[in-house]
Amino acid sequence: MTFGRIFVAGIVALTALSTSVQAETLADSLRDAYHNSGLLDQNRAVLRAADEGVAQSLAALRPVVAWEAEAAYGRVTGSGAFISDSLSGSLTVSASLLLYDHGASELATEVQKALVLQTRQGLISVEQDVLLRAVSAYMNVRRASEFLALRRSNVTVIQRELQAARDRFEVGEVTRTDVSLAEAELAAARSLLAAAEGDLVQANEEFRAAVGRKPGGLNVVSPARVESNVENARSYAQQNHPDVIAAQHGVTAAELNIRRAQASLNPSLSLGGSLSADDDGDVTQGLSLSYGGTVYAGGQLQSLIREAQANRDQSRAGLHLAAQAVSQNLGNAYAILQVAQASSQATDLQIRAAQTAFRGIREEATLGARTTLDVLNAEQDLLDARVAKVSADADAVIASYQVLAAMGLLTAEHLQLGVQTYDPAAYYNLVNEAPATYSRQGQALDRVLRAIGE
């Protein structure tokens, strides 16, 4: 099975038009969640900030040109009397260029590139979280809606049973106790109905937060098709999950930082130049070449090396923990999926048996062979079975998408949602060469930033 192209089972259900005008598919909700997510927008900005780190580190290898204008006024006095005053001015332009620093600046750029790659993987993880939250919100609205329908149906059935008990009481077939039992059950059913209505309101609010709008009529969803072999899925996830890849880039950045800290112990070579003119028209030019380094800094430089080594060890441990977490999450998702699937199959049988039992007990009650309590208990058993079926089906769908997320495949691209996905390399390609303000690339970057701001 090609993991990079795992598709959702029943993909037609995700993309085909619904027969109901108001009905929407899971794919509709996922597309809106992707477009409306403030969390994705936030982390895209985090990525753009990381991209700028590459430009800033690269700028350290380029000439730095600065200017300074100065005006000075002076007054000379002697023996308390004014002698003379003066006014002078100058304009100085200076430039400096780092020629060689034993690779410290180049290593700084490589560190920033590794951090960019790490941040990109973090953005993928956020995308997975956003889509998984949307799946859960979608299924919980469906769950709450079906629970509410069952509760309403339950109230209707108990109302009929109560009326039947009252009619039978009038003719002396049952006692007042039977009527009271039915009245108590009806009160309890109405209380549960009110709770179900509240649960649906909360589910709708979560849907609005996750998707960016209120839900319409939601179509039935089948579980996603996932890899049947858990160990194959685990092996794939440990190599391709964005959390694992991000941790690997973190280790790379930490190792580069050690080399960078070590390089800072070496001297550096710089070229400098200046051009100044005063108000008398005198022009002074200068050119310098400097080579030097730090002899002693109180142990700071050695401490920075040890700190970088500790950060490297921390990153390596973080990589191990990330792989462990991915493996555990994958195993948990498969376990939940298997339990939900088994529960769904068992509740199918339970519902059929409970329906048969309810009908039979109700018929027997009309003949006086069963009490009202027997009928109410049978109806409750049937309701419980239907509730369990609804919950198991919803859990199975959510768990299947959790499996995809644990493998690193719950993305808009892999689900083929048909959205215009965010290209993490587009902004990087505009800034990685640190364009100047008035360059062609700099002006293109300004247009991009204005579009993002809008």
Tab-separated table of C-alpha atoms in Angstrom:
chain	number	residue	atom	x	y	z
A	1	MET	CA	0.000	0.000	0.000
A	2	THR	CA	1.382	3.460	-0.891
A	3	PHE	CA	1.253	5.452	2.309
A	4	GLY	CA	1.714	8.816	0.572
A	5	ARG	CA	-1.608	8.282	-1.195
A	6	ILE	CA	-3.927	6.815	1.395
A	7	PHE	CA	-7.406	7.938	0.509
A	8	VAL	CA	-10.478	8.205	2.630
A	9	ALA	CA	-12.864	5.299	2.259
A	10	GLY	CA	-15.980	6.347	0.506
A	11	ILE	CA	-14.220	9.312	-1.081
A	12	VAL	CA	-17.261	9.804	-3.277
A	13	ALA	CA	-19.156	10.693	-0.130
A	14	LEU	CA	-16.623	13.440	0.503
A	15	THR	CA	-16.858	15.051	-2.913
A	16	ALA	CA	-20.196	14.147	-4.488
A	17	LEU	CA	-23.163	16.479	-4.266
A	18	SER	CA	-25.644	15.620	-1.577
A	19	THR	CA	-29.211	14.824	-2.487
A	20	SER	CA	-30.277	17.303	0.159
A	21	VAL	CA	-29.730	20.963	-0.613
A	22	GLN	CA	-28.698	21.764	2.962
A	23	ALA	CA	-26.622	18.633	3.599
A	24	GLU	CA	-22.868	18.976	3.712
A	25	THR	CA	-20.097	16.420	3.578
A	26	LEU	CA	-17.153	16.010	5.856
A	27	ALA	CA	-14.936	17.303	3.051
A	28	ASP	CA	-16.940	20.549	2.997
A	29	SER	CA	-16.304	21.045	6.688
A	30	LEU	CA	-12.608	20.208	6.385
A	31	ARG	CA	-12.166	22.692	3.541
A	32	ASP	CA	-13.791	25.454	5.572
A	33	ALA	CA	-11.753	24.536	8.639
A	34	TYR	CA	-8.579	24.826	6.555
A	35	HIS	CA	-9.569	28.202	5.104
A	36	ASN	CA	-10.936	29.728	8.313
A	37	SER	CA	-8.347	28.554	10.830
A	38	GLY	CA	-6.780	31.385	12.772
A	39	LEU	CA	-4.360	28.864	14.250
A	40	LEU	CA	-3.017	28.048	10.784
A	41	ASP	CA	-2.682	31.762	9.990
A	42	GLN	CA	-0.803	32.280	13.239
A	43	ASN	CA	1.671	29.483	12.573
A	44	ARG	CA	2.179	30.547	8.958
A	45	ALA	CA	3.306	33.888	10.370
A	46	VAL	CA	5.620	32.005	12.744
A	47	LEU	CA	7.106	30.252	9.714
A	48	ARG	CA	7.598	33.535	7.859
A	49	ALA	CA	9.421	34.904	10.902
A	50	ALA	CA	11.684	31.840	10.848
A	51	ASP	CA	12.336	32.457	7.131
A	52	GLU	CA	13.521	35.945	7.997
A	53	GLY	CA	16.114	34.410	10.310
A	54	VAL	CA	17.875	33.010	7.235
A	55	ALA	CA	17.904	36.446	5.595
A	56	GLN	CA	19.248	38.098	8.745
A	57	SER	CA	22.060	35.581	9.194
A	58	LEU	CA	22.990	35.901	5.521
A	59	ALA	CA	23.161	39.680	5.878
A	60	ALA	CA	26.094	39.276	8.290
A	61	LEU	CA	28.222	38.190	5.316
A	62	ARG	CA	27.402	41.274	3.260
A	63	PRO	CA	28.816	44.799	3.396
A	64	VAL	CA	27.332	47.129	5.960
A	65	VAL	CA	27.177	50.745	4.764
A	66	ALA	CA	26.284	53.522	7.193
A	67	TRP	CA	26.300	57.312	7.151
A	68	GLU	CA	26.488	59.988	9.802
A	69	ALA	CA	26.030	63.757	9.588
A	70	GLU	CA	27.322	65.950	12.407
A	71	ALA	CA	26.964	69.639	13.209
A	72	ALA	CA	28.931	71.209	16.063
A	73	TYR	CA	28.867	74.651	17.644
A	74	GLY	CA	31.589	76.004	19.907
A	75	ARG	CA	32.235	79.244	21.845
A	76	VAL	CA	35.528	80.504	23.293
A	77	THR	CA	35.634	82.951	26.209
A	78	GLY	CA	38.524	84.357	28.199
A	79	SER	CA	38.600	86.456	31.398
A	80	GLY	CA	34.819	86.500	31.315
A	81	ALA	CA	34.757	88.101	27.882
A	82	PHE	CA	33.580	86.653	24.581
A	83	ILE	CA	36.407	85.838	22.196
A	84	SER	CA	34.969	83.782	19.312
A	85	ASP	CA	32.475	81.121	18.313
A	86	SER	CA	32.526	78.484	15.625
A	87	LEU	CA	30.117	76.278	13.687
A	88	SER	CA	31.280	73.184	11.851
A	89	GLY	CA	29.706	70.241	10.067
A	90	SER	CA	30.740	66.946	8.529
A	91	LEU	CA	29.293	64.018	6.620
A	92	THR	CA	30.802	60.546	6.906
A	93	VAL	CA	30.015	57.396	4.964
A	94	SER	CA	31.520	54.165	6.262
A	95	ALA	CA	31.470	50.578	5.112
A	96	SER	CA	32.572	47.317	6.675
A	97	LEU	CA	32.741	43.751	5.390
A	98	LEU	CA	33.436	40.550	7.249
A	99	LEU	CA	35.961	38.650	5.161
A	100	TYR	CA	36.581	35.540	7.228
A	101	ASP	CA	35.456	34.224	10.623
A	102	HIS	CA	36.320	30.536	10.364
A	103	GLY	CA	32.819	29.663	9.144
A	104	ALA	CA	30.881	31.011	12.142
A	105	SER	CA	28.561	33.151	10.007
A	106	GLU	CA	27.980	30.419	7.442
A	107	LEU	CA	27.119	28.030	10.264
A	108	ALA	CA	24.658	30.590	11.649
A	109	THR	CA	22.891	30.590	8.278
A	110	GLU	CA	22.777	26.793	8.229
A	111	VAL	CA	21.304	26.792	11.731
A	112	GLN	CA	18.543	29.127	10.603
A	113	LYS	CA	17.804	26.940	7.588
A	114	ALA	CA	17.443	23.910	9.867
A	115	LEU	CA	15.076	25.902	12.088
A	116	VAL	CA	13.003	26.848	9.038
A	117	LEU	CA	12.643	23.178	8.122
A	118	GLN	CA	11.695	22.384	11.705
A	119	THR	CA	9.066	25.140	11.718
A	120	ARG	CA	7.601	23.863	8.447
A	121	GLN	CA	7.014	20.482	10.057
A	122	GLY	CA	5.418	22.249	12.991
A	123	LEU	CA	2.997	23.893	10.569
A	124	ILE	CA	2.050	20.464	9.206
A	125	SER	CA	1.367	19.261	12.750
A	126	VAL	CA	-0.877	22.269	13.341
A	127	GLU	CA	-2.707	21.513	10.088
A	128	GLN	CA	-3.323	17.973	11.291
A	129	ASP	CA	-4.635	19.268	14.615
A	130	VAL	CA	-6.984	21.674	12.844
A	131	LEU	CA	-8.394	19.000	10.540
A	132	LEU	CA	-8.705	16.404	13.303
A	133	ARG	CA	-10.571	18.909	15.453
A	134	ALA	CA	-12.926	19.536	12.528
A	135	VAL	CA	-13.521	15.786	12.109
A	136	SER	CA	-14.282	15.426	15.808
A	137	ALA	CA	-16.578	18.465	15.761
A	138	TYR	CA	-18.434	17.135	12.703
A	139	MET	CA	-18.959	13.692	14.222
A	140	ASN	CA	-19.934	15.083	17.611
A	141	VAL	CA	-22.631	17.237	16.015
A	142	ARG	CA	-23.931	14.141	14.240
A	143	ARG	CA	-23.727	12.166	17.479
A	144	ALA	CA	-25.540	14.860	19.472
A	145	SER	CA	-28.189	15.240	16.742
A	146	GLU	CA	-28.908	11.520	16.689
A	147	PHE	CA	-28.936	11.361	20.482
A	148	LEU	CA	-31.484	14.170	20.495
A	149	ALA	CA	-33.652	12.373	17.937
A	150	LEU	CA	-33.512	9.209	20.048
A	151	ARG	CA	-34.437	11.119	23.189
A	152	ARG	CA	-37.388	12.719	21.457
A	153	SER	CA	-38.526	9.363	20.191
A	154	ASN	CA	-38.105	7.957	23.695
A	155	VAL	CA	-40.348	10.666	25.144
A	156	THR	CA	-42.990	9.915	22.519
A	157	VAL	CA	-42.901	6.180	23.252
A	158	ILE	CA	-43.141	6.690	27.018
A	159	GLN	CA	-46.009	9.120	26.534
A	160	ARG	CA	-47.862	6.376	24.645
A	161	GLU	CA	-47.045	3.864	27.365
A	162	LEU	CA	-48.249	6.280	30.023
A	163	GLN	CA	-51.521	6.809	28.195
A	164	ALA	CA	-51.915	3.045	27.795
A	165	ALA	CA	-51.246	2.572	31.523
A	166	ARG	CA	-53.853	5.191	32.384
A	167	ASP	CA	-56.415	3.533	30.086
A	168	ARG	CA	-55.740	0.150	31.640
A	169	PHE	CA	-55.944	1.675	35.108
A	170	GLU	CA	-59.381	3.077	34.284
A	171	VAL	CA	-60.643	-0.409	33.522
A	172	GLY	CA	-58.865	-1.926	36.498
A	173	GLU	CA	-56.235	-3.927	34.639
A	174	VAL	CA	-53.270	-2.229	36.370
A	175	THR	CA	-52.694	-0.378	39.597
A	176	ARG	CA	-51.847	3.211	40.339
A	177	THR	CA	-48.235	2.052	40.784
A	178	ASP	CA	-47.974	1.246	37.069
A	179	VAL	CA	-49.206	4.709	36.170
A	180	SER	CA	-46.774	6.341	38.611
A	181	LEU	CA	-43.887	4.337	37.189
A	182	ALA	CA	-44.738	5.517	33.693
A	183	GLU	CA	-45.035	9.121	34.911
A	184	ALA	CA	-41.637	8.908	36.599
A	185	GLU	CA	-40.061	7.463	33.466
A	186	LEU	CA	-41.586	10.230	31.370
A	187	ALA	CA	-40.198	12.908	33.704
A	188	ALA	CA	-36.749	11.287	33.532
A	189	ALA	CA	-36.956	11.052	29.731
A	190	ARG	CA	-37.848	14.730	29.463
A	191	SER	CA	-34.892	15.607	31.666
A	192	LEU	CA	-32.571	13.595	29.446
A	193	LEU	CA	-34.135	15.258	26.403
A	194	ALA	CA	-33.300	18.684	27.822
A	195	ALA	CA	-29.717	17.512	28.458
A	196	ALA	CA	-29.475	16.217	24.868
A	197	GLU	CA	-30.649	19.588	23.570
A	198	GLY	CA	-27.920	21.273	25.613
A	199	ASP	CA	-25.304	18.820	24.333
A	200	LEU	CA	-26.286	19.624	20.748
A	201	VAL	CA	-25.928	23.360	21.403
A	202	GLN	CA	-22.433	22.786	22.778
A	203	ALA	CA	-21.516	20.527	19.857
A	204	ASN	CA	-22.682	23.222	17.442
A	205	GLU	CA	-20.546	25.805	19.215
A	206	GLU	CA	-17.486	23.545	18.986
A	207	PHE	CA	-18.221	23.042	15.285
A	208	ARG	CA	-18.398	26.801	14.802
A	209	ALA	CA	-15.051	27.229	16.547
A	210	ALA	CA	-13.380	24.383	14.642
A	211	VAL	CA	-14.814	25.044	11.170
A	212	GLY	CA	-15.517	28.762	11.272
A	213	ARG	CA	-19.273	28.625	10.725
A	214	LYS	CA	-22.360	26.923	12.054
A	215	PRO	CA	-23.158	23.398	10.818
A	216	GLY	CA	-25.837	22.560	8.300
A	217	GLY	CA	-27.350	19.141	7.780
A	218	LEU	CA	-24.442	16.707	8.039
A	219	ASN	CA	-24.113	13.642	5.852
A	220	VAL	CA	-23.286	10.153	7.080
A	221	VAL	CA	-19.530	9.515	7.124
A	222	SER	CA	-17.653	6.254	6.772
A	223	PRO	CA	-14.381	5.667	8.622
A	224	ALA	CA	-11.202	6.520	6.743
A	225	ARG	CA	-9.412	3.596	5.114
A	226	VAL	CA	-6.177	3.004	6.989
A	227	GLU	CA	-3.259	0.611	6.826
A	228	SER	CA	-4.409	-2.765	8.179
A	229	ASN	CA	-1.000	-3.728	9.565
A	230	VAL	CA	-0.283	-1.736	12.701
A	231	GLU	CA	3.468	-2.341	12.621
A	232	ASN	CA	3.742	-1.150	9.019
A	233	ALA	CA	1.874	1.987	9.988
A	234	ARG	CA	4.110	2.452	13.029
A	235	SER	CA	7.263	2.124	10.925
A	236	TYR	CA	5.957	4.659	8.423
A	237	ALA	CA	4.932	7.115	11.149
A	238	GLN	CA	8.300	7.006	12.903
A	239	GLN	CA	9.997	7.998	9.659
A	240	ASN	CA	7.481	10.452	8.226
A	241	HIS	CA	5.448	12.015	11.024
A	242	PRO	CA	6.014	15.798	11.109
A	243	ASP	CA	6.761	15.749	14.842
A	244	VAL	CA	9.582	13.264	14.288
A	245	ILE	CA	10.987	15.121	11.283
A	246	ALA	CA	10.785	18.415	13.176
A	247	ALA	CA	12.746	16.889	16.047
A	248	GLN	CA	15.376	15.638	13.580
A	249	HIS	CA	15.835	19.156	12.217
A	250	GLY	CA	16.099	20.380	15.804
A	251	VAL	CA	18.988	17.980	16.403
A	252	THR	CA	20.675	19.212	13.217
A	253	ALA	CA	20.360	22.837	14.324
A	254	ALA	CA	21.735	21.993	17.772
A	255	GLU	CA	24.770	20.215	16.321
A	256	LEU	CA	25.465	23.142	14.007
A	257	ASN	CA	25.250	25.503	16.967
A	258	ILE	CA	28.078	23.588	18.665
A	259	ARG	CA	30.320	24.095	15.652
A	260	ARG	CA	29.279	27.729	15.507
A	261	ALA	CA	30.157	28.268	19.172
A	262	GLN	CA	33.526	26.584	18.653
A	263	ALA	CA	34.241	28.749	15.606
A	264	SER	CA	33.658	31.885	17.682
A	265	LEU	CA	36.900	31.104	19.572
A	266	ASN	CA	38.873	31.897	16.406
A	267	PRO	CA	39.841	35.373	15.190
A	268	SER	CA	38.049	37.105	12.341
A	269	LEU	CA	39.193	39.241	9.426
A	270	SER	CA	37.284	42.397	8.443
A	271	LEU	CA	37.640	45.129	5.847
A	272	GLY	CA	36.592	48.696	6.594
A	273	GLY	CA	36.466	51.953	4.720
A	274	SER	CA	35.260	55.503	5.284
A	275	LEU	CA	34.753	58.727	3.360
A	276	SER	CA	34.072	62.032	5.118
A	277	ALA	CA	33.750	65.667	4.098
A	278	ASP	CA	33.617	68.785	6.289
A	279	ASP	CA	32.119	72.194	5.697
A	280	ASP	CA	35.432	73.493	4.395
A	281	GLY	CA	35.316	71.020	1.537
A	282	ASP	CA	38.099	68.853	2.896
A	283	VAL	CA	37.615	65.191	2.062
A	284	THR	CA	39.142	62.384	4.093
A	285	GLN	CA	39.329	58.806	2.879
A	286	GLY	CA	40.311	55.744	4.847
A	287	LEU	CA	40.719	52.019	4.330
A	288	SER	CA	41.465	49.463	7.026
A	289	LEU	CA	42.004	45.749	7.389
A	290	SER	CA	41.570	44.258	10.830
A	291	TYR	CA	42.250	40.790	12.176
A	292	GLY	CA	41.644	39.861	15.765
A	293	GLY	CA	39.794	37.816	18.303
A	294	THR	CA	39.032	37.414	21.972
A	295	VAL	CA	41.842	36.280	24.268
A	296	TYR	CA	39.803	36.099	27.459
A	297	ALA	CA	36.118	36.755	28.151
A	298	GLY	CA	35.758	35.417	31.660
A	299	GLY	CA	34.962	31.904	30.454
A	300	GLN	CA	31.877	33.030	28.523
A	301	LEU	CA	32.877	31.499	25.200
A	302	GLN	CA	33.625	28.089	26.699
A	303	SER	CA	30.333	28.269	28.567
A	304	LEU	CA	28.509	28.932	25.312
A	305	ILE	CA	30.054	25.773	23.835
A	306	ARG	CA	28.961	23.705	26.812
A	307	GLU	CA	25.488	25.222	26.598
A	308	ALA	CA	25.259	24.287	22.912
A	309	GLN	CA	26.332	20.738	23.742
A	310	ALA	CA	23.647	20.488	26.423
A	311	ASN	CA	21.059	21.781	23.958
A	312	ARG	CA	22.228	19.122	21.494
A	313	ASP	CA	21.705	16.415	24.117
A	314	GLN	CA	18.285	17.844	24.893
A	315	SER	CA	17.332	17.787	21.199
A	316	ARG	CA	18.434	14.184	20.841
A	317	ALA	CA	16.321	13.205	23.825
A	318	GLY	CA	13.455	15.195	22.345
A	319	LEU	CA	13.746	13.208	19.121
A	320	HIS	CA	13.525	9.962	21.075
A	321	LEU	CA	10.476	11.229	22.976
A	322	ALA	CA	8.793	12.397	19.771
A	323	ALA	CA	9.208	8.960	18.200
A	324	GLN	CA	7.835	7.345	21.352
A	325	ALA	CA	4.825	9.667	21.431
A	326	VAL	CA	4.040	9.039	17.762
A	327	SER	CA	4.253	5.285	18.307
A	328	GLN	CA	2.019	5.440	21.368
A	329	ASN	CA	-0.558	7.697	19.706
A	330	LEU	CA	-0.687	5.363	16.730
A	331	GLY	CA	-1.216	2.319	18.916
A	332	ASN	CA	-3.911	4.077	20.923
A	333	ALA	CA	-5.729	5.200	17.783
A	334	TYR	CA	-5.742	1.670	16.376
A	335	ALA	CA	-6.990	0.287	19.708
A	336	ILE	CA	-9.825	2.822	19.860
A	337	LEU	CA	-10.706	2.070	16.238
A	338	GLN	CA	-10.831	-1.676	16.827
A	339	VAL	CA	-12.944	-1.285	19.966
A	340	ALA	CA	-15.375	1.040	18.171
A	341	GLN	CA	-15.688	-1.305	15.199
A	342	ALA	CA	-16.301	-4.300	17.460
A	343	SER	CA	-18.805	-2.308	19.502
A	344	SER	CA	-20.624	-1.209	16.341
A	345	GLN	CA	-20.983	-4.800	15.155
A	346	ALA	CA	-22.141	-5.979	18.591
A	347	THR	CA	-24.709	-3.200	18.935
A	348	ASP	CA	-26.245	-4.149	15.571
A	349	LEU	CA	-27.120	-7.515	17.069
A	350	GLN	CA	-28.145	-5.888	20.339
A	351	ILE	CA	-30.538	-3.522	18.568
A	352	ARG	CA	-32.228	-6.320	16.634
A	353	ALA	CA	-32.628	-8.400	19.784
A	354	ALA	CA	-33.877	-5.457	21.829
A	355	GLN	CA	-36.401	-4.507	19.146
A	356	THR	CA	-37.789	-8.026	19.101
A	357	ALA	CA	-37.920	-8.143	22.889
A	358	PHE	CA	-39.628	-4.757	23.140
A	359	ARG	CA	-42.331	-5.650	20.648
A	360	GLY	CA	-42.975	-8.977	22.329
A	361	ILE	CA	-43.115	-7.536	25.853
A	362	ARG	CA	-45.437	-4.752	24.745
A	363	GLU	CA	-47.812	-7.282	23.170
A	364	GLU	CA	-47.661	-9.413	26.291
A	365	ALA	CA	-48.450	-6.353	28.397
A	366	THR	CA	-51.636	-5.729	26.444
A	367	LEU	CA	-52.674	-9.265	27.362
A	368	GLY	CA	-51.834	-8.713	31.006
A	369	ALA	CA	-48.832	-11.025	31.048
A	370	ARG	CA	-46.357	-8.182	31.514
A	371	THR	CA	-46.300	-5.074	33.680
A	372	THR	CA	-45.779	-1.498	32.638
A	373	LEU	CA	-42.347	-1.649	34.270
A	374	ASP	CA	-41.394	-4.553	31.980
A	375	VAL	CA	-42.375	-2.513	28.941
A	376	LEU	CA	-40.465	0.541	30.110
A	377	ASN	CA	-37.368	-1.531	30.872
A	378	ALA	CA	-37.499	-3.141	27.433
A	379	GLU	CA	-37.845	0.252	25.784
A	380	GLN	CA	-34.869	1.539	27.787
A	381	ASP	CA	-32.776	-1.454	26.690
A	382	LEU	CA	-33.596	-0.665	23.065
A	383	LEU	CA	-32.745	2.995	23.556
A	384	ASP	CA	-29.433	2.117	25.207
A	385	ALA	CA	-28.521	-0.153	22.296
A	386	ARG	CA	-29.283	2.559	19.733
A	387	VAL	CA	-27.294	5.134	21.703
A	388	ALA	CA	-24.348	2.741	21.907
A	389	LYS	CA	-24.531	2.158	18.151
A	390	VAL	CA	-24.502	5.882	17.379
A	391	SER	CA	-21.585	6.481	19.744
A	392	ALA	CA	-19.563	3.522	18.425
A	393	ASP	CA	-19.995	4.642	14.798
A	394	ALA	CA	-18.881	8.184	15.642
A	395	ASP	CA	-15.914	6.892	17.634
A	396	ALA	CA	-14.879	4.650	14.735
A	397	VAL	CA	-14.793	7.573	12.304
A	398	ILE	CA	-12.850	9.814	14.681
A	399	ALA	CA	-10.385	7.022	15.527
A	400	SER	CA	-9.749	6.293	11.841
A	401	TYR	CA	-8.762	9.912	11.287
A	402	GLN	CA	-6.666	9.800	14.436
A	403	VAL	CA	-4.772	6.934	12.818
A	404	LEU	CA	-4.131	9.102	9.758
A	405	ALA	CA	-2.963	11.936	12.015
A	406	ALA	CA	-0.683	9.579	13.942
A	407	MET	CA	0.870	8.543	10.633
A	408	GLY	CA	1.273	12.160	9.538
A	409	LEU	CA	-1.247	11.845	6.705
A	410	LEU	CA	-4.121	14.002	7.930
A	411	THR	CA	-3.394	16.933	5.618
A	412	ALA	CA	-5.399	18.749	2.987
A	413	GLU	CA	-3.071	17.397	0.310
A	414	HIS	CA	-3.398	13.730	1.282
A	415	LEU	CA	-7.152	13.965	1.777
A	416	GLN	CA	-7.387	15.670	-1.623
A	417	LEU	CA	-9.724	18.340	-0.317
A	418	GLY	CA	-9.277	20.461	-3.415
A	419	VAL	CA	-8.175	23.574	-1.517
A	420	GLN	CA	-5.391	25.933	-2.466
A	421	THR	CA	-2.798	24.820	0.052
A	422	TYR	CA	-0.256	27.139	1.621
A	423	ASP	CA	3.163	26.852	-0.010
A	424	PRO	CA	5.761	27.134	2.789
A	425	ALA	CA	8.592	27.632	0.275
A	426	ALA	CA	7.033	30.596	-1.540
A	427	TYR	CA	7.842	33.224	1.077
A	428	TYR	CA	11.199	31.633	1.839
A	429	ASN	CA	12.234	31.922	-1.793
A	430	LEU	CA	11.480	35.638	-1.680
A	431	VAL	CA	13.508	36.394	1.445
A	432	ASN	CA	16.276	33.790	1.653
A	433	GLU	CA	18.655	36.002	-0.349
A	434	ALA	CA	17.904	38.983	1.920
A	435	PRO	CA	16.679	41.340	-0.851
A	436	ALA	CA	17.230	45.074	-0.475
A	437	THR	CA	14.274	47.411	-0.120
A	438	TYR	CA	14.426	48.881	-3.612
A	439	SER	CA	15.435	45.748	-5.494
A	440	ARG	CA	12.990	44.020	-7.823
A	441	GLN	CA	12.687	41.096	-5.418
A	442	GLY	CA	12.248	43.457	-2.491
A	443	GLN	CA	9.372	45.205	-4.244
A	444	ALA	CA	7.766	41.834	-5.031
A	445	LEU	CA	8.093	40.950	-1.355
A	446	ASP	CA	6.348	44.183	-0.392
A	447	ARG	CA	3.417	43.259	-2.629
A	448	VAL	CA	3.196	39.831	-1.016
A	449	LEU	CA	3.209	41.328	2.458
A	450	ARG	CA	0.463	43.780	1.530
A	451	ALA	CA	-1.635	40.890	0.180
A	452	ILE	CA	-1.095	38.918	3.402
A	453	GLY	CA	-2.074	41.937	5.467
A	454	GLU	CA	-5.321	42.310	3.560
